[in-house]
Amino acid sequence: MVHCAALIVVPDSVADPVGYYDANVVASLRFVRHLLRNGCRRMVFSSSAAIYAAADDLTVDEDSPLAPQSPYARTKAVCEEMFTDIAATQPLRVLSLRYFNPVGADPKMRTGLQLPRPTHALGKMIEAYEQGVPFLITGDDYPTPDGTGIRDYVHVWDLATAHVSAIDRFDAILTGDVTSTAINLGTGSGTTVRQLLDAFNRVADAPIASRTAPRRPGDVAGAWTRTDRAHRLLGWWSSFTVEDGIRDSLHWAALRPSRLPGS
């Protein structure tokens, strides 16, 4: 079973922690009860890199300290701990895939981001591009190379292939006394918001301007991942670039109203 369901918007989680804990934690516990009742013995869980405390060099791996800074991130950390406890005594093994920052869409444009107005940096750039207004850089005083937040932007199609590998290799990864573990999914490279904006303006047919604004509630400096465990356990490497993710996101944004009418 692949468990991807969750609410994921950090500022919304700050405004509505009860709703986020109910949707992400309580509903996940109920979901696991059903898996156990129906004899499902394997689960791949969509977790998040937001649970990490970044090191001074802004890199992390699966053994890095955890310090989730928003209700959203804490729901993911709580779920991982909850699943670890359950897997230790119940007939269920759990592989948590800790996503970094997904971008892009299906390269064949069969599907893409469902939200019409996403709140992440690339979504806001596309919104600024469509409306002809400046993009707001929310925070320029982080301890990063240029002061803006840094993320590891991984293409959703690379994430999809990682899930296929996780399913194919599940029994080899979780064997013997190992009933749960986590694997980071990212490119192994960090991109600041200003660098993302530069890449966007190289891809888009009309560049967008920017201006700075205060940090959003719950935002953090960010991090990128060391990818050794994904290479070793999944045999997986990312293959798409940040520019590929931007290009596919722009293409999907233009097609989305016709592909998902009324949504």
PDB file of C-alpha atoms in Angstrom:
ATOM      1  CA  MET A   1       0.000   0.000   0.000  1.00  0.00           C
ATOM      2  CA  VAL A   2       1.262   3.489  -0.874  1.00  0.00           C
ATOM      3  CA  HIS A   3       0.027   6.144   1.569  1.00  0.00           C
ATOM      4  CA  CYS A   4       0.286   9.604  -0.057  1.00  0.00           C
ATOM      5  CA  ALA A   5      -2.722  11.348   1.482  1.00  0.00           C
ATOM      6  CA  ALA A   6      -2.031  14.493   3.536  1.00  0.00           C
ATOM      7  CA  LEU A   7      -2.572  18.203   3.878  1.00  0.00           C
ATOM      8  CA  ILE A   8       0.737  19.869   2.991  1.00  0.00           C
ATOM      9  CA  VAL A   9       0.619  23.701   3.118  1.00  0.00           C
ATOM     10  CA  VAL A  10       2.908  24.966   5.886  1.00  0.00           C
ATOM     11  CA  PRO A  11       1.212  28.349   6.607  1.00  0.00           C
ATOM     12  CA  ASP A  12      -2.197  26.661   6.611  1.00  0.00           C
ATOM     13  CA  SER A  13      -0.925  24.193   9.201  1.00  0.00           C
ATOM     14  CA  VAL A  14       0.155  27.085  11.425  1.00  0.00           C
ATOM     15  CA  ALA A  15      -3.321  28.613  11.140  1.00  0.00           C
ATOM     16  CA  ASP A  16      -5.179  25.306  11.580  1.00  0.00           C
ATOM     17  CA  PRO A  17      -3.092  22.801  13.568  1.00  0.00           C
ATOM     18  CA  VAL A  18      -6.180  20.889  14.717  1.00  0.00           C
ATOM     19  CA  GLY A  19      -7.244  20.282  11.134  1.00  0.00           C
ATOM     20  CA  TYR A  20      -3.751  19.178  10.162  1.00  0.00           C
ATOM     21  CA  TYR A  21      -3.313  16.761  13.052  1.00  0.00           C
ATOM     22  CA  ASP A  22      -6.763  15.346  12.382  1.00  0.00           C
ATOM     23  CA  ALA A  23      -6.186  14.869   8.639  1.00  0.00           C
ATOM     24  CA  ASN A  24      -2.552  13.761   8.754  1.00  0.00           C
ATOM     25  CA  VAL A  25      -2.169  11.884  12.032  1.00  0.00           C
ATOM     26  CA  VAL A  26      -5.600  10.735  13.222  1.00  0.00           C
ATOM     27  CA  ALA A  27      -6.706   9.670   9.748  1.00  0.00           C
ATOM     28  CA  SER A  28      -3.382   7.865   9.195  1.00  0.00           C
ATOM     29  CA  LEU A  29      -3.864   5.862  12.390  1.00  0.00           C
ATOM     30  CA  ARG A  30      -7.359   4.886  11.289  1.00  0.00           C
ATOM     31  CA  PHE A  31      -5.957   3.971   7.881  1.00  0.00           C
ATOM     32  CA  VAL A  32      -3.366   1.647   9.453  1.00  0.00           C
ATOM     33  CA  ARG A  33      -6.092  -0.034  11.507  1.00  0.00           C
ATOM     34  CA  HIS A  34      -7.825  -0.894   8.234  1.00  0.00           C
ATOM     35  CA  LEU A  35      -4.580  -2.174   6.698  1.00  0.00           C
ATOM     36  CA  LEU A  36      -4.007  -4.492   9.655  1.00  0.00           C
ATOM     37  CA  ARG A  37      -7.621  -5.654   9.652  1.00  0.00           C
ATOM     38  CA  ASN A  38      -7.434  -6.482   5.951  1.00  0.00           C
ATOM     39  CA  GLY A  39      -4.086  -8.261   6.102  1.00  0.00           C
ATOM     40  CA  CYS A  40      -1.982  -5.652   4.307  1.00  0.00           C
ATOM     41  CA  ARG A  41       1.624  -6.245   5.385  1.00  0.00           C
ATOM     42  CA  ARG A  42       3.555  -3.548   3.491  1.00  0.00           C
ATOM     43  CA  MET A  43       3.203   0.250   3.406  1.00  0.00           C
ATOM     44  CA  VAL A  44       5.174   2.953   1.612  1.00  0.00           C
ATOM     45  CA  PHE A  45       4.585   6.263   3.395  1.00  0.00           C
ATOM     46  CA  SER A  46       5.006   9.698   1.837  1.00  0.00           C
ATOM     47  CA  SER A  47       6.956  11.624   4.447  1.00  0.00           C
ATOM     48  CA  SER A  48       8.795  14.934   4.234  1.00  0.00           C
ATOM     49  CA  ALA A  49      12.231  16.474   4.517  1.00  0.00           C
ATOM     50  CA  ALA A  50      10.573  19.244   6.543  1.00  0.00           C
ATOM     51  CA  ILE A  51      11.168  17.130   9.646  1.00  0.00           C
ATOM     52  CA  TYR A  52      14.958  17.723   9.634  1.00  0.00           C
ATOM     53  CA  ALA A  53      17.166  20.094  11.559  1.00  0.00           C
ATOM     54  CA  ALA A  54      19.636  21.265   8.925  1.00  0.00           C
ATOM     55  CA  ALA A  55      23.353  21.140   9.642  1.00  0.00           C
ATOM     56  CA  ASP A  56      25.582  24.189   9.265  1.00  0.00           C
ATOM     57  CA  ASP A  57      26.327  23.189   5.663  1.00  0.00           C
ATOM     58  CA  LEU A  58      22.538  22.886   5.008  1.00  0.00           C
ATOM     59  CA  THR A  59      22.793  19.209   4.087  1.00  0.00           C
ATOM     60  CA  VAL A  60      21.088  16.286   5.776  1.00  0.00           C
ATOM     61  CA  ASP A  61      20.885  12.531   5.555  1.00  0.00           C
ATOM     62  CA  GLU A  62      18.565   9.981   7.132  1.00  0.00           C
ATOM     63  CA  ASP A  63      20.537  10.015  10.398  1.00  0.00           C
ATOM     64  CA  SER A  64      20.443  13.803  10.830  1.00  0.00           C
ATOM     65  CA  PRO A  65      18.661  15.225  13.881  1.00  0.00           C
ATOM     66  CA  LEU A  66      14.958  15.919  13.518  1.00  0.00           C
ATOM     67  CA  ALA A  67      13.479  19.287  14.445  1.00  0.00           C
ATOM     68  CA  PRO A  68      10.205  19.927  12.601  1.00  0.00           C
ATOM     69  CA  GLN A  69       9.363  23.635  12.700  1.00  0.00           C
ATOM     70  CA  SER A  70       5.686  23.691  11.697  1.00  0.00           C
ATOM     71  CA  PRO A  71       2.550  21.735  12.574  1.00  0.00           C
ATOM     72  CA  TYR A  72       2.659  20.219   9.074  1.00  0.00           C
ATOM     73  CA  ALA A  73       6.215  18.973   9.572  1.00  0.00           C
ATOM     74  CA  ARG A  74       5.402  17.691  13.059  1.00  0.00           C
ATOM     75  CA  THR A  75       2.482  15.661  11.686  1.00  0.00           C
ATOM     76  CA  LYS A  76       4.920  13.869   9.382  1.00  0.00           C
ATOM     77  CA  ALA A  77       7.386  13.239  12.198  1.00  0.00           C
ATOM     78  CA  VAL A  78       4.610  11.971  14.476  1.00  0.00           C
ATOM     79  CA  CYS A  79       3.339   9.643  11.751  1.00  0.00           C
ATOM     80  CA  GLU A  80       6.805   8.182  11.194  1.00  0.00           C
ATOM     81  CA  GLU A  81       7.231   7.526  14.927  1.00  0.00           C
ATOM     82  CA  MET A  82       3.729   6.089  15.148  1.00  0.00           C
ATOM     83  CA  PHE A  83       4.345   3.743  12.216  1.00  0.00           C
ATOM     84  CA  THR A  84       7.705   2.654  13.682  1.00  0.00           C
ATOM     85  CA  ASP A  85       6.000   1.736  16.962  1.00  0.00           C
ATOM     86  CA  ILE A  86       3.257  -0.166  15.144  1.00  0.00           C
ATOM     87  CA  ALA A  87       5.682  -2.011  12.872  1.00  0.00           C
ATOM     88  CA  ALA A  88       7.740  -3.123  15.879  1.00  0.00           C
ATOM     89  CA  THR A  89       4.904  -5.315  17.194  1.00  0.00           C
ATOM     90  CA  GLN A  90       2.341  -5.702  14.413  1.00  0.00           C
ATOM     91  CA  PRO A  91       2.516  -7.595  11.087  1.00  0.00           C
ATOM     92  CA  LEU A  92       3.167  -4.421   9.081  1.00  0.00           C
ATOM     93  CA  ARG A  93       6.439  -3.136   7.640  1.00  0.00           C
ATOM     94  CA  VAL A  94       6.778   0.539   6.732  1.00  0.00           C
ATOM     95  CA  LEU A  95       9.123   2.305   4.331  1.00  0.00           C
ATOM     96  CA  SER A  96       8.990   6.110   4.713  1.00  0.00           C
ATOM     97  CA  LEU A  97      10.112   8.126   1.706  1.00  0.00           C
ATOM     98  CA  ARG A  98      11.116  11.601   2.811  1.00  0.00           C
ATOM     99  CA  TYR A  99      10.414  13.904  -0.141  1.00  0.00           C
ATOM    100  CA  PHE A 100      12.375  17.059  -0.575  1.00  0.00           C
ATOM    101  CA  ASN A 101      10.639  19.657  -2.802  1.00  0.00           C
ATOM    102  CA  PRO A 102       8.629  18.235  -5.710  1.00  0.00           C
ATOM    103  CA  VAL A 103       8.360  20.271  -8.907  1.00  0.00           C
ATOM    104  CA  GLY A 104       7.181  19.546 -12.439  1.00  0.00           C
ATOM    105  CA  ALA A 105       4.424  17.394 -13.877  1.00  0.00           C
ATOM    106  CA  ASP A 106       4.066  14.217 -15.896  1.00  0.00           C
ATOM    107  CA  PRO A 107       6.296  14.965 -18.926  1.00  0.00           C
ATOM    108  CA  LYS A 108       3.497  13.623 -21.151  1.00  0.00           C
ATOM    109  CA  MET A 109       1.072  16.068 -19.469  1.00  0.00           C
ATOM    110  CA  ARG A 110      -1.389  13.380 -18.383  1.00  0.00           C
ATOM    111  CA  THR A 111      -1.489  14.882 -14.904  1.00  0.00           C
ATOM    112  CA  GLY A 112       0.140  17.462 -12.690  1.00  0.00           C
ATOM    113  CA  LEU A 113      -0.385  19.611  -9.632  1.00  0.00           C
ATOM    114  CA  GLN A 114      -4.072  19.660  -8.701  1.00  0.00           C
ATOM    115  CA  LEU A 115      -4.151  22.909  -6.723  1.00  0.00           C
ATOM    116  CA  PRO A 116      -5.043  25.921  -8.848  1.00  0.00           C
ATOM    117  CA  ARG A 117      -3.051  28.289  -6.613  1.00  0.00           C
ATOM    118  CA  PRO A 118      -0.153  26.442  -4.935  1.00  0.00           C
ATOM    119  CA  THR A 119       1.733  28.297  -2.212  1.00  0.00           C
ATOM    120  CA  HIS A 120       5.250  26.937  -2.792  1.00  0.00           C
ATOM    121  CA  ALA A 121       7.916  29.086  -4.464  1.00  0.00           C
ATOM    122  CA  LEU A 122       7.551  27.751  -8.019  1.00  0.00           C
ATOM    123  CA  GLY A 123       3.757  27.936  -7.835  1.00  0.00           C
ATOM    124  CA  LYS A 124       3.998  31.564  -6.759  1.00  0.00           C
ATOM    125  CA  MET A 125       6.419  32.293  -9.612  1.00  0.00           C
ATOM    126  CA  ILE A 126       3.951  30.840 -12.110  1.00  0.00           C
ATOM    127  CA  GLU A 127       1.167  32.907 -10.559  1.00  0.00           C
ATOM    128  CA  ALA A 128       3.299  36.066 -10.855  1.00  0.00           C
ATOM    129  CA  TYR A 129       4.112  35.148 -14.465  1.00  0.00           C
ATOM    130  CA  GLU A 130       0.426  34.657 -15.332  1.00  0.00           C
ATOM    131  CA  GLN A 131      -0.671  37.881 -13.623  1.00  0.00           C
ATOM    132  CA  GLY A 132       2.245  40.031 -14.745  1.00  0.00           C
ATOM    133  CA  VAL A 133       3.206  41.036 -11.196  1.00  0.00           C
ATOM    134  CA  PRO A 134       6.471  40.735  -9.239  1.00  0.00           C
ATOM    135  CA  PHE A 135       7.261  37.510  -7.415  1.00  0.00           C
ATOM    136  CA  LEU A 136       7.575  37.899  -3.644  1.00  0.00           C
ATOM    137  CA  ILE A 137      10.734  36.460  -2.124  1.00  0.00           C
ATOM    138  CA  THR A 138       9.538  35.679   1.393  1.00  0.00           C
ATOM    139  CA  GLY A 139      12.629  36.113   3.513  1.00  0.00           C
ATOM    140  CA  ASP A 140      16.115  37.190   2.470  1.00  0.00           C
ATOM    141  CA  ASP A 141      17.939  36.895   5.806  1.00  0.00           C
ATOM    142  CA  TYR A 142      18.443  33.144   6.034  1.00  0.00           C
ATOM    143  CA  PRO A 143      21.955  31.664   6.578  1.00  0.00           C
ATOM    144  CA  THR A 144      22.247  30.631   2.917  1.00  0.00           C
ATOM    145  CA  PRO A 145      24.594  31.761   0.125  1.00  0.00           C
ATOM    146  CA  ASP A 146      22.287  34.621  -0.958  1.00  0.00           C
ATOM    147  CA  GLY A 147      20.017  34.965   2.094  1.00  0.00           C
ATOM    148  CA  THR A 148      16.981  33.287   0.519  1.00  0.00           C
ATOM    149  CA  GLY A 149      15.575  29.910   1.457  1.00  0.00           C
ATOM    150  CA  ILE A 150      17.267  26.869  -0.044  1.00  0.00           C
ATOM    151  CA  ARG A 151      15.570  23.673  -1.181  1.00  0.00           C
ATOM    152  CA  ASP A 152      16.333  20.439  -3.014  1.00  0.00           C
ATOM    153  CA  TYR A 153      13.926  20.568  -5.970  1.00  0.00           C
ATOM    154  CA  VAL A 154      13.194  17.062  -7.263  1.00  0.00           C
ATOM    155  CA  HIS A 155      11.044  16.367 -10.326  1.00  0.00           C
ATOM    156  CA  VAL A 156       7.816  14.501  -9.630  1.00  0.00           C
ATOM    157  CA  TRP A 157       8.660  11.996 -12.356  1.00  0.00           C
ATOM    158  CA  ASP A 158      11.883  11.156 -10.532  1.00  0.00           C
ATOM    159  CA  LEU A 159       9.785  10.705  -7.376  1.00  0.00           C
ATOM    160  CA  ALA A 160       7.478   8.387  -9.318  1.00  0.00           C
ATOM    161  CA  THR A 161      10.361   6.186 -10.446  1.00  0.00           C
ATOM    162  CA  ALA A 162      11.653   6.121  -6.857  1.00  0.00           C
ATOM    163  CA  HIS A 163       8.290   4.758  -5.714  1.00  0.00           C
ATOM    164  CA  VAL A 164       8.446   2.022  -8.338  1.00  0.00           C
ATOM    165  CA  SER A 165      11.895   1.079  -7.035  1.00  0.00           C
ATOM    166  CA  ALA A 166      10.631   1.161  -3.448  1.00  0.00           C
ATOM    167  CA  ILE A 167       7.821  -1.258  -4.297  1.00  0.00           C
ATOM    168  CA  ASP A 168      10.095  -3.546  -6.313  1.00  0.00           C
ATOM    169  CA  ARG A 169      12.779  -3.663  -3.598  1.00  0.00           C
ATOM    170  CA  PHE A 170      10.546  -3.443  -0.532  1.00  0.00           C
ATOM    171  CA  ASP A 171      11.174  -6.988   0.701  1.00  0.00           C
ATOM    172  CA  ALA A 172      14.924  -6.672   0.182  1.00  0.00           C
ATOM    173  CA  ILE A 173      15.059  -3.375   2.104  1.00  0.00           C
ATOM    174  CA  LEU A 174      12.866  -4.442   5.039  1.00  0.00           C
ATOM    175  CA  THR A 175      14.089  -7.903   5.871  1.00  0.00           C
ATOM    176  CA  GLY A 176      14.783  -9.832   9.057  1.00  0.00           C
ATOM    177  CA  ASP A 177      14.404  -7.689  12.162  1.00  0.00           C
ATOM    178  CA  VAL A 178      14.186  -4.452  10.147  1.00  0.00           C
ATOM    179  CA  THR A 179      10.507  -3.524  10.177  1.00  0.00           C
ATOM    180  CA  SER A 180      10.720   0.169   9.275  1.00  0.00           C
ATOM    181  CA  THR A 181      13.195   2.617   7.784  1.00  0.00           C
ATOM    182  CA  ALA A 182      13.340   5.920   5.903  1.00  0.00           C
ATOM    183  CA  ILE A 183      14.944   7.023   2.641  1.00  0.00           C
ATOM    184  CA  ASN A 184      15.476  10.609   1.469  1.00  0.00           C
ATOM    185  CA  LEU A 185      14.390  11.471  -2.067  1.00  0.00           C
ATOM    186  CA  GLY A 186      16.161  14.490  -3.530  1.00  0.00           C
ATOM    187  CA  THR A 187      18.728  15.475  -6.117  1.00  0.00           C
ATOM    188  CA  GLY A 188      21.622  16.016  -3.748  1.00  0.00           C
ATOM    189  CA  SER A 189      21.872  19.668  -4.765  1.00  0.00           C
ATOM    190  CA  GLY A 190      20.515  22.840  -3.147  1.00  0.00           C
ATOM    191  CA  THR A 191      18.843  25.687  -5.025  1.00  0.00           C
ATOM    192  CA  THR A 192      18.073  29.027  -3.386  1.00  0.00           C
ATOM    193  CA  VAL A 193      14.922  30.978  -4.176  1.00  0.00           C
ATOM    194  CA  ARG A 194      16.939  33.526  -6.155  1.00  0.00           C
ATOM    195  CA  GLN A 195      18.604  30.721  -8.119  1.00  0.00           C
ATOM    196  CA  LEU A 196      15.191  29.200  -8.776  1.00  0.00           C
ATOM    197  CA  LEU A 197      13.972  32.575 -10.019  1.00  0.00           C
ATOM    198  CA  ASP A 198      16.999  32.871 -12.328  1.00  0.00           C
ATOM    199  CA  ALA A 199      16.253  29.394 -13.713  1.00  0.00           C
ATOM    200  CA  PHE A 200      12.581  30.333 -14.149  1.00  0.00           C
ATOM    201  CA  ASN A 201      13.511  33.410 -16.143  1.00  0.00           C
ATOM    202  CA  ARG A 202      15.768  31.327 -18.385  1.00  0.00           C
ATOM    203  CA  VAL A 203      12.868  28.973 -19.151  1.00  0.00           C
ATOM    204  CA  ALA A 204       9.856  31.308 -19.330  1.00  0.00           C
ATOM    205  CA  ASP A 205       9.131  33.282 -22.480  1.00  0.00           C
ATOM    206  CA  ALA A 206       8.789  36.470 -20.412  1.00  0.00           C
ATOM    207  CA  PRO A 207      10.907  37.092 -17.297  1.00  0.00           C
ATOM    208  CA  ILE A 208       9.327  38.119 -14.015  1.00  0.00           C
ATOM    209  CA  ALA A 209      10.567  40.721 -11.570  1.00  0.00           C
ATOM    210  CA  SER A 210      10.823  40.168  -7.832  1.00  0.00           C
ATOM    211  CA  ARG A 211      10.673  42.008  -4.536  1.00  0.00           C
ATOM    212  CA  THR A 212      11.346  40.872  -1.003  1.00  0.00           C
ATOM    213  CA  ALA A 213       8.751  40.317   1.703  1.00  0.00           C
ATOM    214  CA  PRO A 214       8.777  38.998   5.299  1.00  0.00           C
ATOM    215  CA  ARG A 215       9.136  35.307   6.026  1.00  0.00           C
ATOM    216  CA  ARG A 216       5.955  33.245   6.059  1.00  0.00           C
ATOM    217  CA  PRO A 217       4.873  31.562   9.318  1.00  0.00           C
ATOM    218  CA  GLY A 218       6.558  28.176   9.658  1.00  0.00           C
ATOM    219  CA  ASP A 219       9.157  28.692   6.922  1.00  0.00           C
ATOM    220  CA  VAL A 220      12.741  27.609   7.531  1.00  0.00           C
ATOM    221  CA  ALA A 221      16.096  28.139   5.803  1.00  0.00           C
ATOM    222  CA  GLY A 222      15.844  24.677   4.233  1.00  0.00           C
ATOM    223  CA  ALA A 223      18.304  21.969   3.282  1.00  0.00           C
ATOM    224  CA  TRP A 224      19.245  19.471   0.625  1.00  0.00           C
ATOM    225  CA  THR A 225      19.961  15.798   0.993  1.00  0.00           C
ATOM    226  CA  ARG A 226      22.899  13.512   0.722  1.00  0.00           C
ATOM    227  CA  THR A 227      21.634  10.691  -1.491  1.00  0.00           C
ATOM    228  CA  ASP A 228      23.783   7.678  -0.559  1.00  0.00           C
ATOM    229  CA  ARG A 229      20.945   5.621   0.932  1.00  0.00           C
ATOM    230  CA  ALA A 230      18.640   6.107  -2.057  1.00  0.00           C
ATOM    231  CA  HIS A 231      21.473   5.030  -4.369  1.00  0.00           C
ATOM    232  CA  ARG A 232      22.284   1.980  -2.248  1.00  0.00           C
ATOM    233  CA  LEU A 233      18.807   0.715  -1.319  1.00  0.00           C
ATOM    234  CA  LEU A 234      16.704   1.857  -4.282  1.00  0.00           C
ATOM    235  CA  GLY A 235      19.302   1.954  -7.041  1.00  0.00           C
ATOM    236  CA  TRP A 236      17.830   5.389  -7.756  1.00  0.00           C
ATOM    237  CA  TRP A 237      19.235   8.690  -8.972  1.00  0.00           C
ATOM    238  CA  SER A 238      17.348  11.792 -10.083  1.00  0.00           C
ATOM    239  CA  SER A 239      17.579  12.493 -13.803  1.00  0.00           C
ATOM    240  CA  PHE A 240      15.549  15.687 -14.375  1.00  0.00           C
ATOM    241  CA  THR A 241      16.979  19.188 -13.846  1.00  0.00           C
ATOM    242  CA  VAL A 242      15.415  22.153 -12.076  1.00  0.00           C
ATOM    243  CA  GLU A 243      14.847  23.699 -15.505  1.00  0.00           C
ATOM    244  CA  ASP A 244      12.986  20.539 -16.576  1.00  0.00           C
ATOM    245  CA  GLY A 245      10.734  20.872 -13.529  1.00  0.00           C
ATOM    246  CA  ILE A 246      10.011  24.523 -14.262  1.00  0.00           C
ATOM    247  CA  ARG A 247       9.319  23.843 -17.932  1.00  0.00           C
ATOM    248  CA  ASP A 248       6.914  20.985 -17.163  1.00  0.00           C
ATOM    249  CA  SER A 249       5.206  23.030 -14.431  1.00  0.00           C
ATOM    250  CA  LEU A 250       4.635  25.933 -16.822  1.00  0.00           C
ATOM    251  CA  HIS A 251       3.304  23.596 -19.504  1.00  0.00           C
ATOM    252  CA  TRP A 252       0.913  21.930 -17.053  1.00  0.00           C
ATOM    253  CA  ALA A 253      -0.275  25.280 -15.651  1.00  0.00           C
ATOM    254  CA  ALA A 254      -1.295  26.306 -19.172  1.00  0.00           C
ATOM    255  CA  LEU A 255      -3.098  23.011 -19.797  1.00  0.00           C
ATOM    256  CA  ARG A 256      -4.602  22.507 -16.346  1.00  0.00           C
ATOM    257  CA  PRO A 257      -7.910  24.404 -16.868  1.00  0.00           C
ATOM    258  CA  SER A 258      -8.770  22.183 -19.854  1.00  0.00           C
ATOM    259  CA  ARG A 259      -7.541  18.950 -18.215  1.00  0.00           C
ATOM    260  CA  LEU A 260      -9.225  19.558 -14.845  1.00  0.00           C
ATOM    261  CA  PRO A 261     -12.292  21.671 -15.667  1.00  0.00           C
ATOM    262  CA  GLY A 262     -14.220  22.977 -12.690  1.00  0.00           C
ATOM    263  CA  SER A 263     -11.584  21.986 -10.145  1.00  0.00           C
TER     264      SER A 263
END
